[in-house]
Structures are given as C-alpha cells and as structure tokens.
Tab-separated table of C-alpha atoms in Angstrom:
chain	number	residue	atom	x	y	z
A	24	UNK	CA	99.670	114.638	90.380
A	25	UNK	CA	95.913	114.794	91.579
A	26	UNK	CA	94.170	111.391	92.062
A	27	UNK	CA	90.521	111.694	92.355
A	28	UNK	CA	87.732	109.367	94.482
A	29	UNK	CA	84.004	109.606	94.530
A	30	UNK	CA	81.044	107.335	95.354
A	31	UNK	CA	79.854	110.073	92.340
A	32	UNK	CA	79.755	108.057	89.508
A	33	UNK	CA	79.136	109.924	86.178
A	34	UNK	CA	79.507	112.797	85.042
A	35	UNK	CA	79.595	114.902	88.459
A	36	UNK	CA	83.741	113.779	88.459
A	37	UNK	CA	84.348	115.932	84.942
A	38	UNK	CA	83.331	118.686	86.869
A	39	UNK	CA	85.642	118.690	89.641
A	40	UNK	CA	88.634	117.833	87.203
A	41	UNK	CA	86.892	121.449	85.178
A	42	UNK	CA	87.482	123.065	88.335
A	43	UNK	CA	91.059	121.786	88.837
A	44	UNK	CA	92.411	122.368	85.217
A	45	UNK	CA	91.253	125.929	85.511
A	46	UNK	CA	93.531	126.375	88.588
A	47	UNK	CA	96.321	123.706	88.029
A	48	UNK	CA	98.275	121.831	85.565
A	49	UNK	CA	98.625	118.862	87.507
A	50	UNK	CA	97.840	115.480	85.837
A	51	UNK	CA	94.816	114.143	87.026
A	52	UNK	CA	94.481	110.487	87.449
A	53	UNK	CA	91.063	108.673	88.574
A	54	UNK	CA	90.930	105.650	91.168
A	55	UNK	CA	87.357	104.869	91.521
A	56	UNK	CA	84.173	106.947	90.992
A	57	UNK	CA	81.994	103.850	91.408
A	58	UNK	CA	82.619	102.829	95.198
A	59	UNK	CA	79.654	102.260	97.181
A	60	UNK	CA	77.287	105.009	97.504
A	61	UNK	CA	77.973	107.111	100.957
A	62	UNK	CA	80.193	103.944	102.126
A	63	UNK	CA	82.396	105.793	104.161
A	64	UNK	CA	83.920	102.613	105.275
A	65	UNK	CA	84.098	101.139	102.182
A	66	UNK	CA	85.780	104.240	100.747
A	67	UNK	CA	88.288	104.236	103.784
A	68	UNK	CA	89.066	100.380	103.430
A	69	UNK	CA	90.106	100.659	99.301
A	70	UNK	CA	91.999	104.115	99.815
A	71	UNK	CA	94.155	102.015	102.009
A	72	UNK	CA	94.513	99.576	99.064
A	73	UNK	CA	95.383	101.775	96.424
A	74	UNK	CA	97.187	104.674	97.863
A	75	UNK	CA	100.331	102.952	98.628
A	76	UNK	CA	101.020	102.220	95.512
A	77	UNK	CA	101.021	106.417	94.204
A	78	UNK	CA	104.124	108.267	93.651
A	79	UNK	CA	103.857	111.539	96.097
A	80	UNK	CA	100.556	112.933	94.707
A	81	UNK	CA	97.301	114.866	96.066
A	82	UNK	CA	94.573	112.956	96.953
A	83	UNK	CA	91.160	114.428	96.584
A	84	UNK	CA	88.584	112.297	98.153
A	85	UNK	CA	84.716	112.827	98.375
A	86	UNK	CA	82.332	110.090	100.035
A	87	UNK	CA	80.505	112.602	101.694
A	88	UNK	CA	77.446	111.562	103.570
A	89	UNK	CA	77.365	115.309	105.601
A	90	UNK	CA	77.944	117.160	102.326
A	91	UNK	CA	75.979	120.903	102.978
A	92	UNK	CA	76.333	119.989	107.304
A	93	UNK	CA	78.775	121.601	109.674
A	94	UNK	CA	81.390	118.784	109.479
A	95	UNK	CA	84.780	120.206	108.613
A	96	UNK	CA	87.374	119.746	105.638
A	97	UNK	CA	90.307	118.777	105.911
A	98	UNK	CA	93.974	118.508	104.662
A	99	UNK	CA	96.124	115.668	105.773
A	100	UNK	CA	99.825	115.408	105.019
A	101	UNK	CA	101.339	112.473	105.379
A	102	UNK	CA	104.768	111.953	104.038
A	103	UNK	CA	104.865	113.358	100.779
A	104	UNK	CA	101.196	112.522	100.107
A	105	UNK	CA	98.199	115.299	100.759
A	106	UNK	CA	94.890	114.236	101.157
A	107	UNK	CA	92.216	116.241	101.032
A	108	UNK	CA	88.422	115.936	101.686
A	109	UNK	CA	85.495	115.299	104.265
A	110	UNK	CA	85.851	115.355	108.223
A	111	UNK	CA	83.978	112.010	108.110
A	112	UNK	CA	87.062	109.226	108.974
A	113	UNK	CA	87.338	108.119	105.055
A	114	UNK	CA	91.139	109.747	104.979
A	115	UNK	CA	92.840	108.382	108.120
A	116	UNK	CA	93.570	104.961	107.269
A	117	UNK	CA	94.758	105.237	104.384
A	118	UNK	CA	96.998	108.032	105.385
A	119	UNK	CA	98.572	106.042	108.555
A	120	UNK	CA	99.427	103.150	105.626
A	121	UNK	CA	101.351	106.260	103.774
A	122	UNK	CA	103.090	107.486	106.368
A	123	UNK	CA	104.040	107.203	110.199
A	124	UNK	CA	103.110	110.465	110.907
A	125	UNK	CA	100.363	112.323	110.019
A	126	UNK	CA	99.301	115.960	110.284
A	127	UNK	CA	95.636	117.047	109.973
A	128	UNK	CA	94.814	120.705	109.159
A	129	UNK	CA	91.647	121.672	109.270
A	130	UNK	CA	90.590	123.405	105.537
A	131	UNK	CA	88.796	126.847	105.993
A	132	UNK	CA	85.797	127.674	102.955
A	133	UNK	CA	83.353	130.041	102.385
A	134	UNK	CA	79.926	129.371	102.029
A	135	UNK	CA	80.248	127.369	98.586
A	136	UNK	CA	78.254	127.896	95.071
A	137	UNK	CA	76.034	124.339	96.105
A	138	UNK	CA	75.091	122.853	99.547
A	139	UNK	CA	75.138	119.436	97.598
A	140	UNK	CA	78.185	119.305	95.423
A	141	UNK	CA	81.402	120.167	97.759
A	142	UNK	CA	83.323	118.124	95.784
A	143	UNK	CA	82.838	120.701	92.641
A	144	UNK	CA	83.202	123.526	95.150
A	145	UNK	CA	85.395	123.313	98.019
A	146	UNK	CA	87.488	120.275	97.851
A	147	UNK	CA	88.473	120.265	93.959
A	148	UNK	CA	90.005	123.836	94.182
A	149	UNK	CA	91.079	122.784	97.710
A	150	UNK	CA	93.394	119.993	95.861
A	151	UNK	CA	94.428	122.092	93.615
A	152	UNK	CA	95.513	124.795	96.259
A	153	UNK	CA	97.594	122.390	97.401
A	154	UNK	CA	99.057	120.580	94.722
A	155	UNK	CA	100.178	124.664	93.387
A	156	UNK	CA	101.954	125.419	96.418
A	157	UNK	CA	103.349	121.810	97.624
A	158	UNK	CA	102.595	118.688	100.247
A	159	UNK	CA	105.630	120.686	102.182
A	160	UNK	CA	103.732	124.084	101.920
A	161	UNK	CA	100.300	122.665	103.251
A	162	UNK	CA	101.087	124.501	106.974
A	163	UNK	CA	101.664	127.551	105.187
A	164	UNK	CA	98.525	127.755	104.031
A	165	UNK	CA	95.787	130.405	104.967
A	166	UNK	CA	93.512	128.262	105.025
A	167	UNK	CA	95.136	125.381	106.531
A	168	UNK	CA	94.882	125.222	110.879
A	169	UNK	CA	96.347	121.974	112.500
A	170	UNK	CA	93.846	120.845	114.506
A	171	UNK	CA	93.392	117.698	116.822
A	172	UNK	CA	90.001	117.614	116.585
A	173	UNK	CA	88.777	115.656	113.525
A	174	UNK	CA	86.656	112.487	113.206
A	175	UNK	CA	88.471	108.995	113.115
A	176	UNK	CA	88.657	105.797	111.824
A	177	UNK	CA	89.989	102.460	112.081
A	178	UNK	CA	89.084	99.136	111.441
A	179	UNK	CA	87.846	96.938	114.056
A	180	UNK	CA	90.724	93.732	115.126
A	181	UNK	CA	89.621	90.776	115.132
A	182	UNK	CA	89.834	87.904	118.230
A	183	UNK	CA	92.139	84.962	117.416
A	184	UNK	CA	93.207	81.660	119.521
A	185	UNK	CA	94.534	78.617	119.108
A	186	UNK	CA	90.465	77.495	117.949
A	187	UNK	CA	90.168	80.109	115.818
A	188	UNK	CA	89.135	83.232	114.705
A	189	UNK	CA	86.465	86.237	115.044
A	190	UNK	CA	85.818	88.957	113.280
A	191	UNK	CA	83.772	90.904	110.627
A	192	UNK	CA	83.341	91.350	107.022
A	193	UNK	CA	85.382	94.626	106.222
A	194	UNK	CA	83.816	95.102	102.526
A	195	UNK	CA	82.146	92.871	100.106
A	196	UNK	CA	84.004	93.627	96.311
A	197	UNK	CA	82.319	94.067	92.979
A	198	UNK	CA	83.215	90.144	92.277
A	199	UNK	CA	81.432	88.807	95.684
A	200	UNK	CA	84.463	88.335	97.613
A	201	UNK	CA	83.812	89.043	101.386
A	202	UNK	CA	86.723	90.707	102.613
A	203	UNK	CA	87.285	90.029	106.270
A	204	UNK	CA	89.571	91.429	109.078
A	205	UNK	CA	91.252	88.336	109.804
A	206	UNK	CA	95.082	88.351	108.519
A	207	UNK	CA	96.092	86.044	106.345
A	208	UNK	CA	99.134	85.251	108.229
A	209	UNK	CA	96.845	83.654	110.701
A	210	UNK	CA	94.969	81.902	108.134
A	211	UNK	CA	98.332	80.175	106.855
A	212	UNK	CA	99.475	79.356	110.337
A	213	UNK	CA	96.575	77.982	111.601
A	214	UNK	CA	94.123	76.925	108.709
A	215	UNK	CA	95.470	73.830	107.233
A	216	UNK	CA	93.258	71.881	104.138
A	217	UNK	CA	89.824	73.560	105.630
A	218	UNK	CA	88.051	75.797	107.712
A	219	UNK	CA	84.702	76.456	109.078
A	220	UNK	CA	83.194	79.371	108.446
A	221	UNK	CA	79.729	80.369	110.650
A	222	UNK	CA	79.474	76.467	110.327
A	223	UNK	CA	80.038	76.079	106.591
A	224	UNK	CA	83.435	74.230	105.861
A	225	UNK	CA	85.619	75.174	103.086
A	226	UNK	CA	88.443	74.490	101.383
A	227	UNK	CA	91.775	76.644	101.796
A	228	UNK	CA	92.900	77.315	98.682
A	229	UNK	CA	95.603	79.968	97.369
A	230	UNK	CA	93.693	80.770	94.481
A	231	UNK	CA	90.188	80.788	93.427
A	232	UNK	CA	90.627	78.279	90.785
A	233	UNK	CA	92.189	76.091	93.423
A	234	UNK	CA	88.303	74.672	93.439
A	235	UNK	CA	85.848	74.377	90.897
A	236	UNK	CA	83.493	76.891	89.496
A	237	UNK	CA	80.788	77.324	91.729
A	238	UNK	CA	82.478	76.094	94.611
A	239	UNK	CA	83.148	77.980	97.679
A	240	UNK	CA	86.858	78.590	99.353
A	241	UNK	CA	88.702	80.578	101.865
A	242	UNK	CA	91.837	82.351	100.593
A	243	UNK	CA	93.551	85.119	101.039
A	244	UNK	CA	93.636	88.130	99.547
A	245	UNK	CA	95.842	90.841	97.382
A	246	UNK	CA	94.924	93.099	100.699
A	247	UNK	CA	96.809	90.294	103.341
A	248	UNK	CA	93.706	89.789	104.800
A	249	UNK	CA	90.968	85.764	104.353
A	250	UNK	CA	88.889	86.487	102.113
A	251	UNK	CA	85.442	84.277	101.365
A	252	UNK	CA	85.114	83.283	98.004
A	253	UNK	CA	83.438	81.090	95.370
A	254	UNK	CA	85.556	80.407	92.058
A	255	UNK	CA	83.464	82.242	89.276
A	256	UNK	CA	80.637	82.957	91.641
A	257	UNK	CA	79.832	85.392	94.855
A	258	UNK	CA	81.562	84.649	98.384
A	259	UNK	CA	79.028	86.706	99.934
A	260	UNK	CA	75.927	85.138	98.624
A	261	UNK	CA	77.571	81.140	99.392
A	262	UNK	CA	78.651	82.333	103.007
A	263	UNK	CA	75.627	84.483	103.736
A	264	UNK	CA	77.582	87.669	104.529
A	265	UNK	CA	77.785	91.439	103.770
A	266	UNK	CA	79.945	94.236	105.056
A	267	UNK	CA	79.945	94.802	108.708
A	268	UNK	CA	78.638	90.913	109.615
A	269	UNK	CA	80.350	89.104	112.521
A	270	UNK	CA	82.303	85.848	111.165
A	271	UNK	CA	83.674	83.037	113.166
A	272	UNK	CA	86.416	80.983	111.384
A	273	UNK	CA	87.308	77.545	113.420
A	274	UNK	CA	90.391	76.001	112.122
C-alpha cells in the first residue's frame, strides 16, 4: 500500500499516482490533497492523526514549500511504515507516533524533469522504489544514506499549574475548531463546568451539542488534545484565534 498527501489539490495528485502505477502495483489510497497550502505544520500535525491508524504502508508526502531548493529528500522507516518526502520537518512526528525508533535516510535524485513538481518527479517513483523492494529493504537501497542531519519538528508543550494552562493553537480544522496543545487529560482534571479562555468563559462540554447552536465550548478532541469550539459554528472566529496564537486557559 501507498498512501498519498499533498497541499496539491486537483489534478496534480493523478499524476503522481500515473507515475506510481507505471512502476508499482501497489494500491494507492489518498488521505488529504486539500490540507493547507505550504502548511508544513499543519501537514505534520494531521499525518500524526491519520497515520496510526494504516496497516504497514508507504507514505508519500509532499507539502513542499523548498520544492526546486537544495533541501534534501528523504526516506524514513519507522516500524513497518516508510515515509517518504521533503527535508522540511512534515515527516517526523508522525513517524515518532508510528514507531519508537526511527531511521532517516537521506534519498539521492537526479536533477528532475520540473523544478516545481517533485512530487511527480522524485518522490512518487521514490515511493514506489520503496514499496517494490520493502520497508525492511529501505537501507539497501542505492539511493538511500542514513544520515543524522535532516530538519526537525515537534510541537511546542504547553505550561500547566494548578491555575491553569498556556499554550498555542496547533491547527485550526476545516469546521473552525481551534486545536490547541493542551491535553485533554488536563482539561478533565482540572476544568470542571467552565473555563476561561484569553478571558472568554465557556462551557466544558464533551460534545459539541452539549451547548446550543451558536454557542461556544471547550472540549476535547478525537486528537486527546482541548479543542475551542462553537456547536454548528467556528471556534476560531468566537475565540479570536488561528494556528500558531498563544492561549491561556484558567480553570
């Protein structure tokens, strides 16, 4: 199995599955070709959401800010998961939530067919490459070379105490939600009927409906972590947030 991510959209993904099927026979399955343009964050934080939850697969991932620059590609095996794509941080965390251990090879190209479309021409066939020979295979690879040097990423922890809690909005999700740092274990020791959020109070509620429609509420999320919400309406527009703002939750 290949999955496939992109901030591409449509139709530039049918060309990298092209690519594949002409070297492979894997099955191809899509997670998102809609995630926020050159989000490298973003990309990083839903990986970490949806990978998990993949039999042992290849994962080819392209948010690719530096596409046609000297940054690197890479191969990661971790486990019996491969991902492959940009030396930007987007595969780290989601490979440390796949596996304990994680190997980074550095993935050697020539000078591809487009400066702009890597994802066509290096890290489609690179996918495939690996997929053909096997997640165990990847060090056996000509053009696979461990390397230590690679850019990383991980998300920021936030400051708790018996008062409360700061942090910062992780990612904001198609439905408004403002996604937060803050573990929801701490949320469910510590936040009893209400919290205040950068001054607003809200309601703690374990589902969105726990309020009515239009109303705003703290809860927390598939992810683990306190989300800010409004039932039927945008969490990010009540609280005043967006991804990478600072948020101070008092209990």
């Amino acid at each position: 199995m290949i999955t496939l991510t992109s901030d591409f959209g449509s139709p530039y993904p049918a060309a990298m599955k092209g690519v594949i099927c002409q070297h492979s026979d894997a099955r191809l399955v899509d997670i998102a070709h809609d995630l926020p343009r050159q989000d490298v964050r973003a990309a990083a934080f839903w990986l970490t959401q949806t990978l998990p939850y993949f039999p042992p697969a290849v994962h080819c991932v392209v948010v690719d800010p530096g596409v046609g620059t000297d940054r690197a590609a890479l191969a990661l095996r971790a486990g019996d998961h491969a991902l492959v794509g940009p030396d930007n941080g987007v595969l780290l965390p989601a490979a440390r939530r796949l596996a304990d251990e994680v190997e980074v090879f550095r993935w050697a190209y020539e000078d591809p067919e487009s400066a702009t479309f890597h994802g066509r021409d290096v890290f489609a066939p690179a996918a495939a490459t690996v997929h053909n020979h096997g997640v165990a295979g990847l060090d056996e690879l000509p053009r696979a070379s461990r390397t230590d040097g690679y850019v990383d990423r991980r998300f920021p922890d936030p400051t708790v105490d018996r008062d409360g809690a700061r942090g910062e909005v992780l990612v904001v999700d198609e439905f408004g939600n403002a996604i937060t740092n803050v573990s929801g274990e701490e949320l469910r020791a510590h936040g009893g009927e209400a919290v205040t959020v950068n001054g607003l109070q809200a309601p703690v509620r374990r589902a969105y409906a726990g309020v009515e429609a239009g109303e705003p509420l703290v809860t927390v999320g598939s992810h683990g972590n306190v989300e800010l919400a409004v039932n039927r309406g945008r969490g990010d527009d009540a609280f005043g947030v967006a991804a990478g703002d600072d948020i101070e939750l008092r209990w």
